[in-house]
Short mmCIF file of C-alpha atoms and ligand atoms in Angstrom, two decimals:
data_model
loop_
_atom_site.label_atom_id
_atom_site.label_comp_id
_atom_site.label_asym_id
_atom_site.label_seq_id
_atom_site.Cartn_x
_atom_site.Cartn_y
_atom_site.Cartn_z
CA VAL G 18 2.39 1.86 0.79
CA THR G 19 4.67 4.75 1.35
CA ASP G 20 6.52 6.28 -1.26
CA PRO G 21 10.00 5.33 -1.30
CA PRO G 22 12.37 8.15 -0.16
CA ALA G 23 14.94 9.32 -2.60
CA GLY G 24 18.06 7.39 -2.72
CA ALA G 25 18.77 4.13 -0.94
CA GLY G 26 21.83 4.63 1.23
CA ARG G 27 23.14 1.99 3.64
CA LEU G 28 20.87 -0.22 5.58
CA LEU G 29 21.82 -2.85 8.22
CA ILE G 30 19.46 -5.22 9.19
CA ARG G 31 20.99 -6.59 12.48
CA ASP G 32 20.17 -9.39 15.07
CA LEU G 33 17.82 -11.37 12.90
CA ASP G 34 16.55 -14.65 14.65
CA GLN G 35 17.28 -16.31 11.13
CA LEU G 36 17.70 -15.60 7.45
CA ALA G 37 16.78 -18.18 4.84
CA THR G 38 17.80 -18.06 1.22
CA PRO G 39 17.79 -20.49 -1.62
CA VAL G 40 21.34 -21.45 -2.71
CA GLY G 41 22.08 -24.22 -5.27
CA GLY G 42 24.30 -24.21 -8.39
CA GLY G 43 22.63 -21.61 -10.26
CA ALA G 44 18.96 -20.94 -11.52
CA PRO G 45 16.74 -22.49 -12.15
CA LEU G 46 16.85 -25.11 -9.36
CA ARG G 47 15.68 -28.61 -10.08
CA GLY G 48 15.14 -31.87 -8.09
CA GLY G 49 17.02 -32.12 -4.71
CA GLU G 50 18.50 -28.57 -5.36
CA LEU G 51 14.95 -26.97 -5.09
CA GLY G 52 15.11 -27.71 -1.26
CA ALA G 53 18.72 -26.40 -0.71
CA VAL G 54 17.97 -23.53 1.49
CA ASP G 55 20.79 -21.75 3.56
CA VAL G 56 19.43 -20.89 6.95
CA VAL G 57 21.74 -18.78 9.25
CA ASP G 58 20.80 -18.20 12.82
CA ALA G 59 21.52 -14.87 14.64
CA SER G 60 22.26 -13.02 11.30
CA TYR G 61 22.28 -9.78 9.46
CA VAL G 62 21.75 -8.31 6.01
CA LEU G 63 23.69 -5.37 4.86
CA CYS G 64 22.18 -3.38 1.79
CA ASN G 65 24.07 -0.71 0.04
CA ASP G 66 22.79 1.63 -2.65
CA GLY G 67 19.94 -0.84 -3.61
CA ARG G 68 22.05 -3.92 -3.55
CA ILE G 69 22.80 -6.52 -0.98
CA GLU G 70 26.47 -6.08 0.12
CA ALA G 71 26.96 -8.80 2.63
CA VAL G 72 24.87 -11.27 4.61
CA GLY G 73 26.15 -13.63 7.53
CA ARG G 74 26.30 -14.20 11.10
CA MET G 75 26.29 -11.36 13.66
CA ARG G 76 29.49 -12.51 15.16
CA ASP G 77 31.32 -12.35 11.65
CA LEU G 78 30.11 -8.81 11.26
CA ASP G 79 32.82 -6.31 10.84
CA ARG G 80 32.77 -2.86 12.20
CA LEU G 81 31.13 -0.94 9.67
CA GLU G 82 33.02 2.31 8.15
CA GLY G 83 30.72 5.16 7.65
CA ASP G 84 27.15 5.50 8.29
CA ALA G 85 24.33 2.98 7.97
CA GLU G 86 20.70 3.13 9.01
CA GLU G 87 20.09 0.08 11.48
CA LEU G 88 16.91 -2.02 11.62
CA ASP G 89 16.49 -4.13 14.75
CA GLY G 90 15.83 -7.65 13.50
CA ARG G 91 15.10 -9.25 16.84
CA GLY G 92 12.17 -11.37 16.61
CA LEU G 93 12.26 -11.30 12.72
CA CYS G 94 13.47 -13.56 10.01
CA ALA G 95 14.64 -12.33 6.69
CA ILE G 96 13.81 -14.10 3.22
CA PRO G 97 14.27 -12.87 -0.27
CA GLY G 98 11.53 -10.49 -1.45
CA LEU G 99 8.97 -12.81 -3.23
CA VAL G 100 8.61 -12.99 -6.88
CA ASP G 101 4.94 -13.49 -8.29
CA CYS G 102 5.69 -14.53 -11.95
CA HIS G 103 1.98 -15.04 -12.74
CA THR G 104 -0.92 -12.42 -12.14
CA HIS G 105 -3.67 -10.92 -13.94
CA ALA G 106 -3.37 -7.74 -11.82
CA CYS G 107 -4.73 -5.42 -14.46
CA PHE G 108 -8.57 -5.65 -14.32
CA ALA G 109 -11.67 -3.27 -13.18
CA GLY G 110 -14.67 -4.59 -11.40
CA ASP G 111 -15.00 -7.86 -9.62
CA ARG G 112 -16.65 -11.17 -10.14
CA VAL G 113 -18.06 -11.60 -6.52
CA GLU G 114 -21.65 -12.40 -7.91
CA GLU G 115 -20.08 -15.21 -9.95
CA PHE G 116 -18.36 -16.43 -6.97
CA SER G 117 -21.60 -16.47 -5.19
CA LEU G 118 -23.16 -18.61 -8.13
CA ARG G 119 -20.18 -20.93 -8.01
CA ALA G 120 -20.62 -21.49 -4.32
CA ALA G 121 -24.12 -22.47 -5.21
CA GLY G 122 -22.88 -25.07 -7.65
CA ALA G 123 -22.47 -23.22 -11.04
CA SER G 124 -19.23 -24.20 -12.84
CA TYR G 125 -16.49 -21.83 -13.97
CA GLU G 126 -16.59 -23.23 -17.49
CA GLU G 127 -20.39 -22.78 -17.69
CA LEU G 128 -20.41 -19.27 -16.70
CA HIS G 129 -17.55 -18.53 -19.18
CA ALA G 130 -19.64 -20.20 -22.07
CA ALA G 131 -22.60 -18.23 -21.04
CA GLY G 132 -20.70 -14.88 -21.59
CA GLY G 133 -19.73 -14.33 -18.12
CA GLY G 134 -16.41 -15.09 -16.61
CA ILE G 135 -13.53 -13.54 -18.47
CA LEU G 136 -15.77 -11.59 -20.66
CA ALA G 137 -17.64 -9.93 -17.67
CA THR G 138 -14.32 -8.62 -16.64
CA VAL G 139 -13.49 -7.51 -20.27
CA ASN G 140 -16.44 -5.30 -20.24
CA ALA G 141 -15.38 -3.58 -16.99
CA THR G 142 -11.93 -3.13 -17.94
CA ARG G 143 -12.77 -1.54 -21.15
CA ALA G 144 -14.90 0.99 -19.35
CA ALA G 145 -12.09 1.70 -16.97
CA GLY G 146 -9.99 4.00 -19.19
CA ALA G 147 -5.99 4.33 -18.92
CA ASP G 148 -6.19 6.17 -15.54
CA GLY G 149 -8.74 3.74 -14.01
CA LEU G 150 -6.29 0.85 -15.07
CA ARG G 151 -3.36 2.44 -13.64
CA ASP G 152 -5.19 3.14 -10.30
CA ALA G 153 -6.28 -0.54 -10.24
CA VAL G 154 -2.76 -1.87 -10.87
CA ARG G 155 -1.34 0.43 -8.23
CA ARG G 156 -3.91 -0.79 -5.57
CA HIS G 157 -3.20 -4.66 -6.50
CA ARG G 158 0.34 -3.99 -6.44
CA GLY G 159 -0.01 -2.61 -2.82
CA TRP G 160 -1.82 -5.72 -1.82
CA MET G 161 0.97 -7.84 -3.20
CA LEU G 162 3.68 -5.74 -1.62
CA ARG G 163 2.04 -6.16 1.96
CA ALA G 164 2.03 -9.96 1.37
CA GLY G 165 5.79 -9.74 0.63
CA THR G 166 5.94 -9.59 -3.28
CA THR G 167 8.68 -7.20 -4.38
CA THR G 168 8.76 -8.27 -8.13
CA PHE G 169 5.51 -9.05 -9.83
CA GLU G 170 4.56 -10.03 -13.45
CA ALA G 171 1.06 -9.07 -14.76
CA LYS G 172 -0.61 -9.83 -17.85
CA SER G 173 -3.21 -7.82 -20.06
CA GLY G 174 -5.94 -10.00 -21.53
CA TYR G 175 -8.96 -8.13 -20.21
CA GLY G 176 -8.86 -5.66 -22.93
CA LEU G 177 -8.91 -7.65 -26.10
CA ASP G 178 -9.10 -4.66 -28.01
CA ARG G 179 -6.07 -2.50 -29.29
CA ASP G 180 -6.49 0.48 -26.94
CA THR G 181 -7.24 -1.38 -23.77
CA GLU G 182 -4.61 -4.07 -24.26
CA LEU G 183 -1.93 -1.55 -24.72
CA ALA G 184 -3.29 0.78 -21.87
CA SER G 185 -3.14 -2.32 -19.81
CA LEU G 186 0.56 -3.11 -20.61
CA ARG G 187 1.54 0.48 -20.15
CA ALA G 188 -0.24 0.41 -16.79
CA ILE G 189 1.63 -2.49 -15.57
CA ARG G 190 4.86 -1.27 -16.81
CA ASP G 191 4.39 2.16 -15.37
CA GLU G 192 3.43 0.85 -11.79
CA GLY G 193 6.68 -1.33 -11.79
CA GLY G 194 5.46 -4.60 -12.99
CA ILE G 195 6.80 -6.92 -15.79
CA ALA G 196 4.28 -7.03 -18.47
CA THR G 197 3.02 -9.95 -20.38
CA TRP G 198 0.81 -9.73 -23.36
CA LEU G 199 -2.05 -12.09 -23.05
CA GLY G 200 -3.66 -11.11 -26.30
CA ALA G 201 -5.10 -14.61 -26.70
CA HIS G 202 -7.07 -14.92 -23.43
CA ALA G 203 -10.70 -15.19 -24.77
CA VAL G 204 -12.24 -14.33 -28.18
CA PRO G 205 -14.10 -10.93 -27.65
CA PRO G 206 -17.81 -10.71 -28.76
CA GLU G 207 -17.15 -8.40 -31.81
CA PHE G 208 -15.36 -11.45 -33.40
CA ASP G 209 -17.10 -14.51 -34.80
CA ASP G 210 -14.25 -16.96 -34.39
CA ALA G 211 -10.87 -17.12 -32.92
CA ASP G 212 -8.84 -17.15 -36.19
CA ALA G 213 -10.45 -13.75 -37.03
CA TYR G 214 -9.64 -12.31 -33.81
CA LEU G 215 -6.20 -13.39 -33.98
CA ASP G 216 -5.75 -12.04 -37.38
CA PHE G 217 -6.60 -8.63 -35.79
CA ALA G 218 -4.53 -9.15 -32.76
CA LEU G 219 -1.33 -10.06 -34.42
CA THR G 220 -1.51 -7.39 -37.14
CA GLU G 221 -3.00 -4.44 -35.10
CA VAL G 222 -1.87 -4.97 -31.46
CA LEU G 223 1.45 -7.07 -31.36
CA PRO G 224 3.74 -4.47 -32.88
CA GLU G 225 3.12 -1.89 -30.24
CA ALA G 226 2.69 -4.67 -27.61
CA ALA G 227 6.11 -6.10 -28.24
CA LYS G 228 7.63 -2.59 -27.29
CA ILE G 229 6.00 -2.73 -23.86
CA ALA G 230 5.64 -6.50 -22.80
CA GLU G 231 8.66 -8.95 -22.33
CA ALA G 232 6.57 -12.04 -22.72
CA ALA G 233 3.46 -13.49 -24.48
CA ASP G 234 0.83 -15.77 -23.21
CA VAL G 235 -2.23 -17.72 -24.43
CA PHE G 236 -4.94 -19.62 -22.81
CA LEU G 237 -4.93 -23.01 -24.59
CA GLU G 238 -8.10 -24.78 -23.43
CA ARG G 239 -11.35 -25.88 -24.80
CA GLY G 240 -13.56 -23.02 -25.20
CA ALA G 241 -10.69 -20.75 -25.55
CA PHE G 242 -7.74 -21.32 -28.22
CA ASP G 243 -6.64 -24.67 -29.70
CA ALA G 244 -3.04 -25.81 -29.99
CA GLU G 245 -2.91 -24.79 -33.76
CA GLN G 246 -4.06 -21.23 -32.86
CA ALA G 247 -1.71 -20.88 -29.92
CA ARG G 248 1.20 -22.05 -32.10
CA ARG G 249 0.39 -19.44 -34.65
CA TYR G 250 -0.11 -16.54 -31.92
CA LEU G 251 3.12 -17.72 -30.07
CA LEU G 252 5.17 -17.96 -33.26
CA ALA G 253 4.31 -14.48 -34.18
CA CYS G 254 5.10 -13.09 -30.61
CA ARG G 255 8.36 -14.93 -30.60
CA ASP G 256 9.36 -13.47 -33.75
CA ALA G 257 8.53 -10.08 -32.33
CA GLY G 258 11.01 -10.68 -29.42
CA LEU G 259 8.48 -11.88 -26.77
CA ARG G 260 9.14 -14.84 -24.52
CA PRO G 261 6.33 -17.53 -25.18
CA ARG G 262 4.31 -18.62 -22.25
CA LEU G 263 0.97 -20.65 -22.00
CA HIS G 264 -1.78 -21.36 -19.66
CA GLY G 265 -2.16 -25.12 -20.20
CA ASP G 266 -3.62 -28.30 -18.92
CA GLN G 267 -6.01 -26.22 -16.61
CA PHE G 268 -9.11 -28.44 -17.23
CA THR G 269 -8.02 -30.57 -20.06
CA GLU G 270 -4.69 -31.90 -21.53
CA SER G 271 -5.14 -30.06 -24.82
CA GLY G 272 -1.43 -30.21 -26.02
CA ALA G 273 0.00 -27.27 -24.29
CA ILE G 274 3.23 -29.23 -22.90
CA PRO G 275 4.25 -30.58 -26.35
CA LEU G 276 3.68 -27.20 -27.92
CA ALA G 277 5.55 -25.48 -25.12
CA VAL G 278 8.55 -27.93 -25.66
CA GLU G 279 8.27 -27.40 -29.40
CA LEU G 280 8.53 -23.59 -29.20
CA GLY G 281 11.15 -23.56 -26.38
CA ALA G 282 8.41 -21.59 -24.14
CA ARG G 283 9.77 -20.24 -20.71
CA SER G 284 6.80 -21.85 -18.93
CA VAL G 285 3.51 -23.65 -19.00
CA ASP G 286 1.27 -22.48 -16.19
CA HIS G 287 -1.72 -24.31 -14.22
CA LEU G 288 -1.17 -28.08 -15.26
CA GLU G 289 -4.02 -29.31 -12.84
CA ALA G 290 -4.79 -31.80 -15.52
CA THR G 291 -1.52 -32.91 -16.34
CA ARG G 292 -0.74 -36.68 -16.20
CA ASP G 293 2.38 -38.73 -16.32
CA GLY G 294 3.40 -38.19 -19.94
CA GLY G 295 3.24 -34.39 -19.41
CA VAL G 296 5.33 -34.70 -16.38
CA SER G 297 8.16 -36.66 -18.11
CA ALA G 298 8.06 -34.24 -20.97
CA LEU G 299 8.42 -31.32 -18.77
CA ALA G 300 11.30 -32.82 -16.76
CA ALA G 301 13.14 -33.60 -19.87
CA SER G 302 12.96 -29.87 -21.02
CA ASP G 303 13.83 -26.38 -19.74
CA VAL G 304 10.20 -25.20 -19.71
CA ALA G 305 9.23 -24.16 -16.32
CA ALA G 306 6.06 -25.81 -14.74
CA VAL G 307 4.38 -22.67 -12.89
CA LEU G 308 1.87 -24.16 -10.41
CA LEU G 309 -1.03 -22.12 -9.28
CA PRO G 310 -2.63 -23.95 -6.10
CA ALA G 311 -4.62 -20.90 -5.06
CA SER G 312 -6.59 -21.25 -8.27
CA ALA G 313 -7.10 -24.89 -7.99
CA LEU G 314 -8.33 -24.30 -4.50
CA PHE G 315 -10.66 -21.36 -5.47
CA LEU G 316 -12.18 -23.23 -8.26
CA ASP G 317 -12.24 -26.70 -6.48
CA ARG G 318 -10.26 -28.40 -9.12
CA SER G 319 -7.63 -31.12 -8.54
CA MET G 320 -4.18 -29.99 -7.51
CA PRO G 321 -1.26 -30.03 -10.11
CA PRO G 322 1.24 -33.10 -9.85
CA ALA G 323 3.85 -31.03 -8.01
CA ARG G 324 5.63 -33.72 -6.14
CA ALA G 325 5.99 -35.75 -9.40
CA LEU G 326 7.25 -32.85 -11.17
CA VAL G 327 10.02 -31.97 -8.58
CA ASP G 328 11.02 -35.49 -8.10
CA ALA G 329 11.38 -36.09 -12.18
CA GLY G 330 13.52 -33.09 -12.25
CA ALA G 331 11.39 -30.41 -13.81
CA VAL G 332 11.70 -26.63 -13.00
CA VAL G 333 8.98 -26.11 -10.66
CA VAL G 334 7.65 -22.68 -9.87
CA LEU G 335 4.69 -21.26 -7.62
CA ALA G 336 2.78 -18.21 -8.41
CA THR G 337 -0.72 -16.78 -7.10
CA ASP G 338 -2.44 -16.33 -10.71
CA PHE G 339 -4.25 -13.34 -8.74
CA ASN G 340 -7.26 -12.51 -10.90
CA PRO G 341 -10.88 -11.62 -10.11
CA GLY G 342 -12.43 -14.82 -11.51
CA SER G 343 -10.36 -18.04 -10.77
CA ALA G 344 -8.04 -16.83 -7.92
CA PHE G 345 -8.94 -13.62 -6.00
CA CYS G 346 -5.74 -14.01 -3.85
CA GLU G 347 -2.42 -12.10 -3.92
CA SER G 348 -0.66 -13.69 -1.20
CA LEU G 349 2.33 -15.93 -1.96
CA PRO G 350 2.64 -16.95 1.58
CA LEU G 351 -0.70 -18.43 1.29
CA VAL G 352 0.34 -20.16 -1.87
CA CYS G 353 3.31 -21.45 -0.04
CA ALA G 354 1.18 -22.89 2.78
CA LEU G 355 -0.97 -24.63 0.06
CA ALA G 356 2.38 -25.93 -1.54
CA CYS G 357 3.16 -27.51 1.71
CA THR G 358 -0.23 -28.90 2.70
CA GLN G 359 -1.72 -29.75 -0.73
CA LEU G 360 1.21 -30.13 -3.31
CA HIS G 361 3.43 -32.06 -0.66
CA LEU G 362 6.49 -29.68 -1.17
CA SER G 363 8.76 -28.85 1.77
CA PRO G 364 8.86 -25.21 3.01
CA ALA G 365 12.33 -24.86 1.59
CA GLU G 366 11.09 -26.00 -1.93
CA ALA G 367 8.12 -23.64 -1.64
CA LEU G 368 10.51 -20.78 -0.83
CA SER G 369 12.78 -21.55 -3.84
CA ALA G 370 9.87 -21.96 -6.22
CA SER G 371 8.47 -18.79 -5.17
CA THR G 372 11.68 -16.68 -5.42
CA VAL G 373 14.75 -17.90 -7.42
CA ASN G 374 12.87 -19.99 -9.72
CA ALA G 375 10.05 -17.40 -10.26
CA ALA G 376 12.82 -14.98 -11.12
CA HIS G 377 14.26 -17.15 -13.83
CA VAL G 378 10.79 -17.37 -15.51
CA LEU G 379 10.90 -13.59 -15.66
CA GLY G 380 14.38 -13.37 -16.85
CA ARG G 381 15.64 -11.93 -13.58
CA SER G 382 17.96 -14.66 -12.57
CA GLY G 383 21.20 -13.45 -10.86
CA ARG G 384 19.29 -10.14 -9.85
CA LYS G 385 16.22 -11.44 -7.81
CA GLY G 386 15.24 -14.24 -5.56
CA GLN G 387 18.39 -14.61 -3.29
CA LEU G 388 19.85 -12.94 -0.33
CA ALA G 389 23.40 -12.94 -1.59
CA PRO G 390 26.00 -10.26 -2.31
CA GLY G 391 25.17 -8.29 -5.73
CA TYR G 392 21.55 -9.17 -5.65
CA ASP G 393 18.90 -6.43 -5.56
CA ALA G 394 18.17 -5.64 -2.10
CA ASP G 395 14.56 -6.96 -1.90
CA VAL G 396 14.13 -8.34 1.68
CA VAL G 397 11.04 -9.72 3.46
CA LEU G 398 11.12 -9.60 7.39
CA LEU G 399 8.61 -12.26 8.82
CA ASP G 400 7.17 -11.71 12.13
CA ALA G 401 8.36 -15.25 13.27
CA PRO G 402 11.02 -17.09 15.24
CA ASP G 403 11.47 -19.48 12.37
CA TRP G 404 11.50 -18.61 8.65
CA ARG G 405 9.17 -21.72 8.04
CA TYR G 406 6.30 -19.54 9.32
CA LEU G 407 6.10 -18.23 5.75
CA ALA G 408 4.22 -21.50 5.06
CA TYR G 409 3.11 -22.52 8.42
CA HIS G 410 1.01 -19.72 9.26
CA LEU G 411 -1.87 -20.29 7.24
CA GLY G 412 -3.64 -17.24 6.18
CA GLY G 413 -1.60 -15.36 8.82
CA ASP G 414 -0.56 -11.87 9.07
CA VAL G 415 3.09 -13.04 8.68
CA VAL G 416 4.94 -10.10 6.88
CA ALA G 417 6.35 -7.57 9.26
CA GLU G 418 8.20 -5.36 7.00
CA VAL G 419 9.16 -5.08 3.41
CA ILE G 420 12.51 -3.78 1.80
CA GLN G 421 12.57 -2.95 -1.85
CA ASP G 422 15.78 -1.93 -3.76
CA GLY G 423 17.20 -1.28 -0.27
CA ARG G 424 14.42 1.10 0.84
CA ARG G 425 12.00 0.42 3.69
CA VAL G 426 8.76 0.50 1.46
CA TRP G 427 6.14 -1.04 3.83
CA ARG G 428 5.83 -1.76 7.55
CA ARG G 429 2.98 -3.30 9.33
O1 NIG P 511 -5.31 -18.15 -15.20
N1 NIG P 511 -7.70 -19.41 -17.24
C1 NIG P 511 -7.55 -18.43 -17.77
N2 NIG P 511 -7.17 -17.31 -17.27
C2 NIG P 511 -7.21 -17.01 -15.80
C3 NIG P 511 -8.56 -16.71 -15.21
C4 NIG P 511 -9.20 -15.44 -15.74
C5 NIG P 511 -10.40 -15.18 -15.18
O2 NIG P 511 -11.24 -16.02 -14.82
O3 NIG P 511 -10.74 -13.90 -15.19
C6 NIG P 511 -6.57 -18.09 -15.04
O4 NIG P 511 -7.20 -18.75 -14.24
FE1 FE P 512 -3.63 -17.11 -15.13
#
């Protein structure tokens, strides 16, 4: 990752094979609108001062007044910068040993119950220090950028003490991420029970966390926090100005969807265990369904009911869930491939779900996730003759160049 040069002037990306951008009547896109992608052959994108000034067909490009840097787009396709609205990018250490144990048959939940899993990463993260955490987020953010992610959310949740939670949130924010306080990820070993831990987190950590984070998240699952505890945590966080989000229905249906609807949560994420009742409840609400197929794949779990959610009219979103335990994967192009092959979404639906709808989850609608005048000039150039290679080239090296805020920040 190169440091962006000071000041983003004018950049003309010309002679693109194609550009593809979600359209629709306004974010978030639901139902049939999710697949409403505009594709323009032989096209250009003009960026000016960090924003998109114009997009269109080469033959309609007027002669430009004044200077512009030109980027030759022949052989390339442009899509909006990808938006990853669910990551756990602030962690130290790894879980490769656990990965090997799982490969030999151990289950994720057993490892967690035995004090491994999330708590193993908590030990490593507590030992890293503020500088170590900043270095970790910078490194992970570089991986994401090379995969085409220009906007990322990241959660705390591997500190679970005051200093490490706050240092995590600061590291995320200072490295350009949108921070979510996952204060209720697991019960740390120094507390006897979840309620005692929540008493501490809500009195000692929330007031400062609310100044740095934009959202709050809770792991609602057997072995983590139950619905009553999640309600108490999210209500306090909502009162402090944080948008409520939940990890729900990952292994069991434990009441996450009714709670999300009751609280007006921004999203409920995972949903691998969600059945018909949950699908209809989400479809009738404004709560976004954030699907994480890389996590389902990594843990060999069933895939979430994506097709049913889209067809019922729910707000469907895709994200990586990048973390060391359940999804060591920072690639949204790979997630789009899984969306098409495992979730039965079309490439167009996958594109909208990982751009415009993800921007909605992060409160960035109208600024991120589309190639349209006035939007932030975040553009991914694919090394492909057709933009659908985004999902088609499974695990491929599909990103040729990344433009962020009108600056050429990474090139293959
Ligand atoms: O989204 N399920 C809870 N949290 C993360 C995994 C965290 C970990 O295993 O380190 C998830 O899958
Ligand atoms: Fe997660």
